[in-house]
Amino acid sequence: MLVNSVYLSLAILLISMCKQGQTATIMGSTMTDFFPEVYGNVSLVTWAHAVNNQAYLTKTLADGRIMMIEADISEGIESNSSDKLIPIMAHPPNRESDLSLESFLEQITNQPKSTIRQGVKLDFKSLAALEMSIGIINYYNKETFPLWINADILPGPINSTVKPVNPYRFLELSKKLGNVVLSLGWTTHYGPGMVGKYKDTDIETMLHVINSNNILNEISFPVRAGLAAESLDELLRLLKTVKHSTLTLWSHENDNVNVSKLNNVIKEIGCDRIYIDVPESLRKQLITS
Ligand SMILES: *[C@@H]1O[C@H](CO)[C@@H](O)[C@H](O)[C@H]1NC(C)=O
Ligand SMILES: *[C@@H]1O[C@H](CO)[C@@H](O)[C@H](O)[C@H]1NC(C)=O
Ligand SMILES: *[C@@H]1O[C@H](CO)[C@@H](O)[C@H](O)[C@H]1NC(C)=O
Ligand SMILES: *[C@@H]1O[C@H](CO)[C@@H](O)[C@H](O)[C@H]1NC(C)=O
């Protein structure tokens, strides 16, 4: 109790140094409860990205600095085993991995309870992959660590032709998963030398999907850093409309990113509402580094 109130006052003190989101009351969320050491400043949460093979998982589990483990789930085969299709840790076009979802979750949850200090974000590349993962996830998830379920559910900038995961099916399936954080994104078509943004219509479509699905989960919106940098007004509106939601910045290594604009977006959104999972080369240029 005493410890809690100390965290609380520290959090209020710290958040007052950053501009606070207008509707933010992130205190008491799964993440801030599990990671009290960030005092509500979720920009401080550290990520290991694309932990899709055994060697990287072993390294990540041993690395005391990593707080969230992000990984991709595809339908595929486990190396050197039968050719049965199962959920594996792999990013398309890979259809083979030395790490299955089952083994991944088993290793994370099999640590002594007191030493599980890491949360997990699972990025689903297809509905089929999610469908065949439900039983496995429910077997291992005893809600002792934060679990995020991510998919790109809408087509996004710049006129992306990448096919998103069907939003209604995705949300319906995710309701079978208990208390998870939903990470709901747009597909993107972006890269070096390109300029674009999340448009009003992108925000509208996302709001429509959320409103028509009666979602009670915490929500984070993954946004590509270079595009987010150009979309301050749109993203402010999104977060203002969806109470208690957050953004998660992500990026490819060589994306075109206007760093000064991105830093302004981080400042205006508030460090209590923006997770930062970007390559180190970009991370070190941000105000939060
Ligand atoms: C798969 O088998 C090959 C040949 O036996 C071996 O070299 C390789 O290390 C094995 N890979 C895994 C992931 O077990
Ligand atoms: C994207 O599509 C819109 C509407 O069709 C069009 O006006 C715009 O020029 C396109 N942008 C790019 C970069 O292709
Ligand atoms: C980044 O945005 C700022 C503010 O709009 C602008 O002045 C600057 O030229 C941009 N930088 C680049 C590299 O485009
Ligand atoms: C949040 O953490 C970042 C990174 O250390 C820091 O730059 C920023 O000032 C912090 N914000 C608050 C409100 O404490």
Tab-separated table of C-alpha atoms and ligand atoms in Angstrom, residues 195 230 256-262, ligand 3:
chain	number	residue	atom	x	y	z
A	195	VAL	CA	6.412	10.766	-47.415
A	230	GLU	CA	3.267	13.545	-40.141
A	256	ASN	CA	12.232	8.036	-43.991
A	257	VAL	CA	11.492	9.655	-40.602
A	258	ASN	CA	11.374	13.387	-39.842
A	259	VAL	CA	12.859	13.081	-36.364
A	260	SER	CA	12.044	16.587	-35.221
A	261	LYS	CA	8.391	16.114	-36.161
A	262	LEU	CA	8.349	12.695	-34.515
B	3	LIG	C1	11.095	18.046	-40.738
B	3	LIG	O1	9.999	18.836	-40.404
B	3	LIG	C2	10.367	20.156	-40.063
B	3	LIG	C3	9.152	20.824	-39.465
B	3	LIG	O2	8.080	20.783	-40.334
B	3	LIG	C4	10.907	20.853	-41.293
B	3	LIG	O3	11.272	22.183	-40.976
B	3	LIG	C5	12.125	20.082	-41.746
B	3	LIG	O4	12.615	20.621	-42.955
B	3	LIG	C6	11.796	18.618	-41.948
B	3	LIG	N1	13.021	17.887	-42.135
B	3	LIG	C7	13.247	17.140	-43.184
B	3	LIG	C8	14.539	16.440	-43.242
B	3	LIG	O5	12.412	17.023	-44.062
